[in-house]
XYZ file of C-alpha atoms in Angstrom:
327
model
C -71.318 41.708 -47.824
C -71.906 38.221 -46.375
C -68.166 37.523 -46.566
C -67.317 40.825 -44.907
C -69.867 40.290 -42.133
C -68.538 36.882 -41.164
C -64.888 37.623 -41.839
C -64.490 35.038 -44.648
C -62.323 37.409 -46.637
C -59.842 37.857 -43.782
C -56.651 35.977 -42.989
C -56.243 33.898 -39.866
C -53.475 35.252 -37.636
C -51.840 31.753 -37.628
C -51.483 31.910 -41.444
C -49.353 35.068 -41.445
C -45.704 34.865 -42.326
C -43.025 36.516 -40.160
C -42.834 39.429 -42.610
C -46.619 39.854 -42.489
C -46.643 39.759 -38.695
C -43.967 42.459 -38.658
C -45.918 44.508 -41.191
C -49.063 44.147 -39.084
C -47.130 45.373 -36.037
C -45.864 48.416 -37.960
C -49.333 49.448 -39.153
C -50.801 48.841 -35.662
C -48.196 51.116 -34.048
C -48.881 53.781 -36.698
C -52.621 53.593 -36.065
C -52.185 53.798 -32.321
C -49.994 56.870 -32.593
C -52.669 58.498 -34.747
C -55.383 57.622 -32.193
C -53.341 59.092 -29.312
C -52.778 62.311 -31.333
C -56.512 62.442 -32.115
C -57.184 62.124 -28.385
C -54.724 64.972 -27.767
C -56.458 67.106 -30.361
C -59.905 66.359 -28.917
C -58.769 67.166 -25.366
C -56.554 70.156 -26.141
C -59.186 72.867 -25.658
C -60.596 71.707 -22.329
C -57.855 69.445 -20.966
C -54.460 70.724 -22.260
C -52.404 68.864 -19.644
C -53.922 65.497 -20.516
C -53.572 66.385 -24.224
C -49.848 66.789 -23.683
C -49.694 63.391 -21.988
C -51.292 61.718 -24.991
C -48.888 63.546 -27.328
C -45.992 61.920 -25.400
C -47.680 58.520 -25.654
C -48.013 59.015 -29.410
C -44.275 59.738 -29.608
C -43.615 56.488 -27.725
C -45.646 54.597 -30.334
C -43.616 56.333 -33.032
C -40.398 55.003 -31.509
C -41.860 51.506 -31.469
C -42.820 51.851 -35.127
C -39.334 53.093 -36.075
C -37.738 50.066 -34.344
C -40.050 47.683 -36.205
C -39.391 49.368 -39.554
C -35.638 49.145 -39.029
C -35.933 45.427 -38.225
C -38.049 44.881 -41.315
C -35.483 46.675 -43.448
C -32.720 44.437 -42.090
C -34.602 41.199 -42.558
C -36.900 41.729 -45.539
C -35.897 44.899 -47.312
C -37.547 48.230 -47.939
C -41.011 47.097 -49.159
C -43.449 46.582 -46.324
C -46.590 44.580 -47.148
C -49.899 46.396 -46.692
C -51.652 44.497 -43.943
C -53.840 46.049 -41.264
C -56.025 44.974 -38.389
C -59.131 44.690 -40.560
C -57.352 42.176 -42.788
C -56.818 39.633 -39.978
C -59.634 37.500 -38.553
C -60.155 37.864 -34.809
C -57.575 40.601 -34.490
C -58.383 43.414 -32.109
C -60.057 46.484 -33.533
C -59.797 50.146 -32.718
C -62.753 52.492 -32.480
C -62.293 55.710 -34.557
C -61.906 58.656 -32.233
C -64.819 60.459 -33.929
C -67.185 57.813 -32.589
C -66.176 58.786 -29.095
C -66.542 62.579 -29.384
C -66.929 64.685 -27.420
C -63.941 63.118 -25.717
C -64.124 62.674 -21.933
C -61.148 62.101 -19.687
C -62.330 58.790 -18.282
C -63.357 57.537 -21.703
C -59.986 58.106 -23.346
C -57.984 56.924 -20.365
C -59.936 53.627 -20.248
C -59.580 53.240 -24.010
C -55.806 53.915 -23.832
C -55.430 51.234 -21.120
C -57.367 48.756 -23.296
C -55.201 49.624 -26.297
C -51.989 48.840 -24.432
C -53.370 45.578 -23.069
C -54.411 44.405 -26.530
C -51.048 45.448 -28.048
C -49.207 43.526 -25.371
C -51.157 40.307 -26.140
C -50.458 40.766 -29.860
C -46.710 41.054 -29.370
C -46.656 37.996 -27.101
C -48.466 35.943 -29.750
C -46.314 37.400 -32.546
C -43.113 36.515 -30.718
C -44.196 32.901 -30.541
C -44.502 32.788 -34.325
C -40.943 33.764 -35.227
C -37.751 31.706 -35.093
C -35.451 34.698 -35.738
C -33.679 35.663 -32.496
C -33.532 39.423 -33.251
C -37.233 39.584 -34.236
C -38.275 37.500 -31.232
C -36.282 39.764 -28.914
C -37.773 42.948 -30.366
C -41.289 41.645 -30.159
C -40.713 40.467 -26.584
C -39.264 43.913 -25.713
C -42.311 45.592 -27.249
C -44.647 43.338 -25.267
C -42.795 44.304 -22.108
C -42.945 48.003 -23.140
C -46.690 47.824 -23.642
C -47.033 46.172 -20.218
C -45.049 49.056 -18.727
C -47.170 51.665 -20.424
C -49.401 51.815 -17.422
C -46.361 52.943 -15.440
C -45.483 55.251 -18.384
C -48.956 56.748 -18.251
C -48.507 57.333 -14.520
C -45.107 58.934 -15.135
C -46.480 61.188 -17.877
C -49.459 61.949 -15.695
C -47.095 63.108 -12.952
C -45.097 65.093 -15.505
C -48.043 66.894 -17.045
C -50.742 66.717 -14.373
C -49.659 68.352 -11.178
C -52.117 68.853 -8.346
C -53.328 72.190 -9.687
C -53.694 70.803 -13.261
C -55.667 67.799 -12.005
C -58.008 69.979 -10.031
C -58.441 72.311 -12.973
C -59.280 69.460 -15.379
C -61.598 67.862 -12.835
C -63.504 71.145 -12.518
C -63.661 71.433 -16.305
C -64.982 67.872 -16.610
C -67.578 68.466 -13.908
C -68.686 71.661 -15.624
C -69.011 69.878 -18.963
C -71.079 67.114 -17.372
C -73.400 69.679 -15.792
C -73.787 71.665 -19.055
C -74.363 68.624 -21.280
C -76.461 66.344 -19.014
C -77.493 67.842 -15.675
C -78.720 71.245 -16.855
C -80.798 69.925 -19.819
C -82.032 66.965 -17.777
C -83.061 69.247 -14.949
C -84.916 71.575 -17.329
C -86.709 68.557 -18.798
C -87.611 67.053 -15.431
C -88.953 70.397 -14.208
C -91.019 70.913 -17.348
C -92.299 67.341 -17.385
C -93.138 67.266 -13.714
C -94.655 70.724 -13.307
C -96.237 71.473 -16.697
C -98.186 68.206 -16.853
C -99.601 68.561 -13.347
C -102.474 70.803 -14.473
C -103.725 68.727 -17.412
C -103.385 65.381 -15.598
C -105.184 66.470 -12.402
C -107.661 68.548 -14.282
C -108.564 65.461 -16.377
C -108.669 63.320 -13.204
C -111.105 65.523 -11.295
C -113.158 66.412 -14.383
C -113.741 62.833 -15.483
C -113.150 60.670 -12.438
C -111.938 58.039 -14.918
C -108.476 56.701 -14.224
C -107.960 55.250 -17.747
C -108.881 58.504 -19.458
C -106.648 60.392 -17.033
C -103.769 58.047 -17.810
C -104.212 58.614 -21.559
C -104.200 62.399 -21.058
C -101.037 62.076 -18.916
C -99.356 59.785 -21.435
C -100.102 62.138 -24.339
C -99.043 65.222 -22.360
C -95.761 63.574 -21.246
C -94.770 62.243 -24.646
C -95.788 65.427 -26.434
C -93.848 67.562 -23.944
C -90.793 65.312 -24.232
C -90.728 65.532 -28.004
C -91.270 69.272 -27.954
C -88.567 69.931 -25.305
C -86.099 67.613 -26.989
C -86.382 69.305 -30.384
C -86.297 72.756 -28.768
C -83.057 71.926 -26.969
C -81.447 70.616 -30.161
C -82.538 73.652 -32.208
C -81.714 76.268 -29.580
C -77.958 75.764 -29.319
C -75.447 73.731 -31.328
C -73.002 73.828 -28.416
C -70.087 75.283 -30.425
C -69.998 78.740 -28.878
C -71.647 77.964 -25.538
C -69.505 74.890 -24.963
C -72.558 72.932 -23.784
C -71.654 69.836 -25.758
C -73.485 67.759 -28.335
C -76.992 69.054 -29.099
C -78.118 65.506 -29.785
C -77.088 64.344 -26.282
C -78.671 67.394 -24.710
C -81.848 66.956 -26.729
C -82.181 63.298 -25.836
C -81.495 64.020 -22.171
C -84.069 66.813 -22.105
C -86.684 64.820 -23.997
C -86.328 61.663 -21.904
C -86.334 63.500 -18.577
C -89.356 65.576 -19.639
C -91.292 62.437 -20.532
C -90.297 60.660 -17.302
C -91.252 63.712 -15.254
C -94.771 63.583 -16.666
C -95.132 59.809 -16.576
C -94.220 59.705 -12.902
C -97.647 60.955 -11.823
C -99.505 59.621 -14.874
C -98.678 55.945 -14.322
C -100.547 55.695 -10.951
C -103.752 56.149 -12.968
C -103.347 52.655 -14.313
C -104.842 51.702 -10.947
C -108.618 51.362 -11.417
C -109.590 52.920 -8.061
C -109.716 56.711 -8.497
C -108.756 57.822 -5.004
C -106.024 55.246 -4.619
C -104.511 56.320 -7.910
C -104.845 60.020 -7.052
C -103.285 59.586 -3.607
C -100.290 57.742 -5.089
C -99.946 60.363 -7.850
C -99.841 63.155 -5.254
C -97.179 61.296 -3.292
C -95.145 60.823 -6.479
C -95.443 64.564 -7.251
C -94.191 65.367 -3.769
C -91.054 63.253 -4.293
C -90.579 64.567 -7.833
C -90.535 68.179 -6.693
C -88.150 67.501 -3.847
C -85.861 65.538 -6.191
C -85.742 68.582 -8.454
C -84.898 70.808 -5.525
C -82.152 68.387 -4.468
C -80.598 68.344 -7.966
C -80.681 72.136 -8.130
C -78.941 72.329 -4.769
C -76.446 69.544 -5.534
C -75.348 70.370 -9.058
C -76.484 73.947 -9.705
C -75.474 75.177 -6.230
C -78.884 76.728 -5.750
C -79.567 77.464 -2.030
C -82.162 75.093 -0.498
C -84.487 77.903 0.362
C -84.640 79.282 -3.204
C -84.811 75.813 -4.766
C -87.689 74.882 -2.485
C -89.527 78.162 -3.182
C -89.121 77.883 -6.942
C -89.944 74.220 -7.381
C -92.210 73.122 -4.556
C -94.260 76.327 -4.362
C -94.506 76.517 -8.198
C -95.567 72.880 -8.405
C -98.164 73.360 -5.669
C -99.699 76.280 -7.513
C -99.884 74.343 -10.821
C -101.371 71.334 -8.963
C -103.979 73.602 -7.344
C -104.805 75.121 -10.751
C -105.384 71.635 -12.194
C -107.701 70.691 -9.334
C -109.699 73.880 -9.580
C -110.125 73.608 -13.357
C -111.067 69.924 -13.046
C -113.741 70.697 -10.476
C -115.124 73.696 -12.326
């Protein structure tokens, strides 16, 4: 394990023979084609036009691999040494596509650009290490091809992604972002901000002790965050609803619930009761208006309804807390 961690069981790139460099290029092109096809598979349901673009890019990698295999056959014969990225110290690595799921358009496009840049650097270095004119020419051509892949991506983008397709995929991506992050986060923020108002302000006016009030707020916020997070995870696996990863939704809901409660609990770290309470009320005011803004901005809820639902509801809960605390 120590050797694997520090790369002591890997070869230095400078120690590779020309045949091994060629074999490494072949395996790298094969891996890249598989990654592009995995991207295409991951995007096919929601972004079919971008999926078609990545299929074309995979075919381009296949053509590169075929050229390299033919050159290897001419120079070294039929048997290609088994050498991959993980066998070479300091060689660029690829992240498995399953680590990046669910796939987002910007994520895979950025990763594809990085892949082409790394492949170009490899071919430039590989070309320096061969004295054979045909091999050097092919590697140089492949370096140039990788450099042009940005233009190829633009060409394929124009081919597969017309104006209507771009707008359609942009709407789909926006919808997925809302379903996976905004909606769960908004639910958590509302629950954390509103549901903890009563216990925090009831404790404040019942005890007049800022430290005890802070502890009540801290417990209520963390408890609500854990409860809401697990509820979100258990309520929907996202397969049928298309709401995305339950883990991401659960974390978003739990974190936002906790933050919503802590917002007006933290002021009670201030020893003076009325100073802490005044700041907490101001924080609540901004929290409720922030929730109304998010509803209007992302959920397209009219301002009047968002204000009525959130601000009026929060005011009622706040009043309940004060009345109970003073009872």
